Amino acid sequence: VAPPTRSRIARDRHPLTRERVLRAAIAVADAEGIDALTMRRLGQATGVEAMSLYHHVANKEDVLGGAVDLLIDEIPAIAPRPDWQSALREQAMAGRAQFTLHPWAAQLLIARTPPRRAYLQYLDRVTGIMLAGGCSYQLAHTAMHVLDTRVFGFSGEFVTMPDLGPEIAGILDGSKAHLYPHIRETLGEIVHDEDAEFAFALDLLLEGLESRRLSGAVAADRSD
Amino acid sequence: VAPPTRSRIARDRHPLTRERVLRAAIAVADAEGIDALTMRRLGQATGVEAMSLYHHVANKEDVLGGAVDLLIDEIPAIAPRPDWQSALREQAMAGRAQFTLHPWAAQLLIARTPPRRAYLQYLDRVTGIMLAGGCSYQLAHTAMHVLDTRVFGFSGEFVTMPDLGPEIAGILDGSKAHLYPHIRETLGEIVHDEDAEFAFALDLLLEGLESRRLSGAVAADRSD
DNA sequence: ACCTGAACACCGTTCAAGT
DNA sequence: ACCTGAACACCGTTCAAGT
């Protein structure tokens, strides 16, 4: 019985959609932090009661995952090219730039289970860049995991997670393989060894560090 | 007015302490997942009402952080030695082994703000190993960040986080410098450049990958 | 000093009811 | 089809009261 508010008017002109909900979630998380992003606060931000949101998103997990998907989709796709090292560097820098703008999203990407569509497509692009650069399937696969922030260091590898999630299950049973062509192409050609991949990443770093130590050069050191 | 339960008897013989609370938290998280770890569930696991826990821990964040501290403290310390590469590899493997047993703790370590005592001491050990191996301060500092799972990839670097937290603040103002001798020793001798450190880590990986591509060797590939 | 019961201010989510 | 109000089953945390 209250008169139409400004937010109600705005909503009438721009009816609520899943994307508008997710955009609002990004705006709230950016401005007030991820802890401030409650369903009630999100309803307020979209000019609607909290319960109405469930018509556009499945639940809160879907809000968080969907918001991260949206941000990953915005990362420029670097096309594969002969100099794969510089293409990969460019791709990694583009990803880093986006997550520097939205640190809470990086936190969700790393912490949250399991990987979703957008991130797997990102990894698929990385794999494609390496394959186009003449890397073997095995090397491309291993490199993808090395570059995967979720793998590096302590954190477990998603492929051995108890729940693979619908996307990875969809790759394995073939129903979603078309979404991730390079990963699918690679999958049948490689052996997967989590411990070996960790050791591999570690070896890469140690080798590089040792050669810097011997030469006295450090890329990060610009003072001399 | 209920008769003493078995848990009450157990508590009388082993009075509740901060460590017992944290051990129980680890047990619950291991067995039932981190989401199942509520204050009420933790009270149940220690044979006490939830509210009694606040006599031994500050709040839930302290429970989670304290549990991770306990697990990190259990990681064997690898003593610095001339062959720093193998010492560092051993240290990293020991860390990985612990967090493989408690994946939820790795998740908390990566996601949680800000770094606490135990993890900083772990990084201090890593720094000490590199310094003992003849690395420059700048290289040791950069390598510490490269090996820091929280830095690698997208996630921001804790030193540029809005809230450094009491531990890092304590290093900077000198009041806690004695806890992290190698970090303190290094800090005055280096320049800190987050972007350069990211690029450095990326270069290490790309160089290593390229040399594998050319030689056709992949450490993770045991089939040929 | 340590523990408790009741309560407070929140959550995410449901459901029947409205338009 | 979309939105709402009230309610449910939880949270973490406080506080005065017990021993």
Short mmCIF file of N, CA, C and O in Angstrom, two decimals, chain B residues 113-159:
data_model
loop_
_atom_site.label_atom_id
_atom_site.label_comp_id
_atom_site.label_asym_id
_atom_site.label_seq_id
_atom_site.Cartn_x
_atom_site.Cartn_y
_atom_site.Cartn_z
N THR B 113 41.64 -13.74 5.54
CA THR B 113 42.45 -12.57 5.81
C THR B 113 42.70 -12.48 7.29
O THR B 113 41.86 -12.90 8.07
N PRO B 114 43.73 -11.85 7.64
CA PRO B 114 45.04 -11.73 7.02
C PRO B 114 45.94 -12.84 7.55
O PRO B 114 45.50 -13.62 8.38
N PRO B 115 47.20 -12.92 7.09
CA PRO B 115 48.08 -14.02 7.53
C PRO B 115 48.34 -13.97 9.03
O PRO B 115 48.46 -12.91 9.62
N ARG B 116 48.43 -15.15 9.62
CA ARG B 116 48.62 -15.25 11.06
C ARG B 116 50.03 -15.74 11.39
O ARG B 116 50.82 -16.04 10.52
N ARG B 117 50.28 -15.85 12.68
CA ARG B 117 51.61 -16.19 13.20
C ARG B 117 52.24 -17.42 12.54
O ARG B 117 53.34 -17.38 12.02
N ALA B 118 51.51 -18.54 12.56
CA ALA B 118 52.11 -19.80 12.14
C ALA B 118 52.53 -19.77 10.67
O ALA B 118 53.61 -20.23 10.30
N TYR B 119 51.66 -19.20 9.81
CA TYR B 119 51.98 -19.18 8.40
C TYR B 119 53.16 -18.25 8.13
O TYR B 119 54.03 -18.56 7.29
N LEU B 120 53.21 -17.13 8.82
CA LEU B 120 54.34 -16.23 8.63
C LEU B 120 55.65 -16.88 9.09
O LEU B 120 56.70 -16.68 8.48
N GLN B 121 55.56 -17.67 10.14
CA GLN B 121 56.77 -18.39 10.56
C GLN B 121 57.19 -19.42 9.52
O GLN B 121 58.38 -19.64 9.28
N TYR B 122 56.21 -20.04 8.89
CA TYR B 122 56.50 -20.98 7.81
C TYR B 122 57.22 -20.24 6.66
O TYR B 122 58.26 -20.70 6.16
N LEU B 123 56.69 -19.10 6.28
CA LEU B 123 57.33 -18.32 5.22
C LEU B 123 58.71 -17.83 5.66
O LEU B 123 59.63 -17.71 4.84
N ASP B 124 58.85 -17.57 6.94
CA ASP B 124 60.15 -17.15 7.45
C ASP B 124 61.18 -18.29 7.29
O ASP B 124 62.33 -18.03 6.94
N ARG B 125 60.75 -19.49 7.54
CA ARG B 125 61.64 -20.65 7.34
C ARG B 125 62.06 -20.76 5.89
O ARG B 125 63.23 -21.02 5.57
N VAL B 126 61.09 -20.58 4.99
CA VAL B 126 61.39 -20.65 3.56
C VAL B 126 62.44 -19.59 3.21
O VAL B 126 63.42 -19.86 2.49
N THR B 127 62.24 -18.40 3.72
CA THR B 127 63.21 -17.32 3.46
C THR B 127 64.58 -17.69 4.01
O THR B 127 65.61 -17.48 3.34
N GLY B 128 64.59 -18.26 5.21
CA GLY B 128 65.85 -18.67 5.82
C GLY B 128 66.60 -19.70 5.00
O GLY B 128 67.83 -19.65 4.87
N ILE B 129 65.89 -20.64 4.44
CA ILE B 129 66.51 -21.66 3.60
C ILE B 129 67.17 -21.03 2.39
O ILE B 129 68.29 -21.39 1.99
N MET B 130 66.50 -20.06 1.79
CA MET B 130 67.06 -19.42 0.60
C MET B 130 68.28 -18.57 0.92
O MET B 130 69.27 -18.57 0.19
N LEU B 131 68.18 -17.83 2.01
CA LEU B 131 69.32 -16.99 2.41
C LEU B 131 70.54 -17.87 2.71
O LEU B 131 71.66 -17.56 2.29
N ALA B 132 70.30 -18.98 3.43
CA ALA B 132 71.41 -19.88 3.74
C ALA B 132 71.99 -20.50 2.47
O ALA B 132 73.16 -20.90 2.45
N GLY B 133 71.19 -20.58 1.42
CA GLY B 133 71.65 -21.16 0.16
C GLY B 133 72.39 -20.18 -0.72
O GLY B 133 72.75 -20.50 -1.85
N GLY B 134 72.58 -18.97 -0.22
CA GLY B 134 73.34 -18.00 -0.99
C GLY B 134 72.52 -17.12 -1.90
O GLY B 134 73.06 -16.44 -2.78
N CYS B 135 71.22 -17.09 -1.70
CA CYS B 135 70.38 -16.21 -2.50
C CYS B 135 70.46 -14.79 -1.95
O CYS B 135 70.62 -14.58 -0.75
N SER B 136 70.32 -13.82 -2.85
CA SER B 136 70.29 -12.43 -2.40
C SER B 136 68.99 -12.16 -1.64
O SER B 136 68.03 -12.92 -1.74
N TYR B 137 69.00 -11.08 -0.88
CA TYR B 137 67.77 -10.71 -0.19
C TYR B 137 66.62 -10.55 -1.17
O TYR B 137 65.51 -10.99 -0.93
N GLN B 138 66.91 -9.88 -2.26
CA GLN B 138 65.85 -9.61 -3.23
C GLN B 138 65.31 -10.91 -3.81
O GLN B 138 64.09 -11.10 -3.95
N LEU B 139 66.20 -11.83 -4.14
CA LEU B 139 65.74 -13.10 -4.71
C LEU B 139 64.97 -13.91 -3.67
O LEU B 139 63.94 -14.51 -3.97
N ALA B 140 65.48 -13.92 -2.44
CA ALA B 140 64.79 -14.66 -1.38
C ALA B 140 63.39 -14.11 -1.14
O ALA B 140 62.43 -14.86 -0.98
N HIS B 141 63.30 -12.79 -1.15
CA HIS B 141 62.01 -12.15 -0.94
C HIS B 141 61.03 -12.51 -2.06
O HIS B 141 59.89 -12.90 -1.83
N THR B 142 61.53 -12.37 -3.28
CA THR B 142 60.68 -12.66 -4.42
C THR B 142 60.29 -14.13 -4.44
O THR B 142 59.13 -14.47 -4.70
N ALA B 143 61.25 -14.99 -4.15
CA ALA B 143 60.97 -16.43 -4.16
C ALA B 143 59.94 -16.78 -3.09
O ALA B 143 59.06 -17.60 -3.33
N MET B 144 60.05 -16.15 -1.94
CA MET B 144 59.07 -16.41 -0.89
C MET B 144 57.66 -16.11 -1.39
O MET B 144 56.73 -16.86 -1.15
N HIS B 145 57.52 -15.02 -2.12
CA HIS B 145 56.20 -14.67 -2.62
C HIS B 145 55.76 -15.61 -3.74
O HIS B 145 54.59 -15.92 -3.88
N VAL B 146 56.73 -16.05 -4.53
CA VAL B 146 56.38 -16.98 -5.60
C VAL B 146 55.88 -18.29 -5.01
O VAL B 146 54.93 -18.89 -5.48
N LEU B 147 56.52 -18.72 -3.96
CA LEU B 147 56.14 -19.98 -3.33
C LEU B 147 54.91 -19.82 -2.43
O LEU B 147 54.31 -20.80 -2.03
N ASP B 148 54.56 -18.58 -2.14
CA ASP B 148 53.39 -18.32 -1.32
C ASP B 148 52.14 -18.58 -2.15
O ASP B 148 51.86 -17.89 -3.11
N THR B 149 51.39 -19.58 -1.76
CA THR B 149 50.20 -19.93 -2.53
C THR B 149 49.19 -18.80 -2.59
O THR B 149 48.35 -18.75 -3.47
N ARG B 150 49.28 -17.91 -1.63
CA ARG B 150 48.30 -16.84 -1.60
C ARG B 150 48.59 -15.80 -2.66
O ARG B 150 47.72 -15.03 -3.05
N VAL B 151 49.83 -15.76 -3.11
CA VAL B 151 50.21 -14.74 -4.08
C VAL B 151 50.00 -15.23 -5.50
O VAL B 151 49.49 -14.54 -6.36
N PHE B 152 50.38 -16.50 -5.69
CA PHE B 152 50.48 -16.95 -7.06
C PHE B 152 49.16 -16.85 -7.81
O PHE B 152 48.12 -17.15 -7.28
N GLY B 153 49.27 -16.45 -9.07
CA GLY B 153 48.07 -16.37 -9.87
C GLY B 153 47.29 -15.09 -9.61
O GLY B 153 47.87 -14.03 -9.47
N PHE B 154 46.00 -15.24 -9.53
CA PHE B 154 45.14 -14.07 -9.45
C PHE B 154 45.16 -13.37 -8.10
O PHE B 154 45.05 -12.17 -8.02
N SER B 155 45.24 -14.16 -7.06
CA SER B 155 44.95 -13.60 -5.74
C SER B 155 45.93 -12.51 -5.36
O SER B 155 47.11 -12.55 -5.69
N GLY B 156 45.44 -11.53 -4.66
CA GLY B 156 46.25 -10.39 -4.30
C GLY B 156 47.33 -10.75 -3.30
O GLY B 156 47.36 -11.85 -2.77
N GLU B 157 48.18 -9.85 -3.06
CA GLU B 157 49.29 -10.10 -2.16
C GLU B 157 48.95 -9.50 -0.81
O GLU B 157 48.44 -8.41 -0.70
N PHE B 158 49.25 -10.23 0.24
CA PHE B 158 48.75 -9.78 1.54
C PHE B 158 49.35 -8.45 1.96
O PHE B 158 48.75 -7.69 2.69
N VAL B 159 50.53 -8.17 1.46
CA VAL B 159 51.16 -6.92 1.89
C VAL B 159 50.39 -5.70 1.39
O VAL B 159 50.46 -4.63 1.97
#
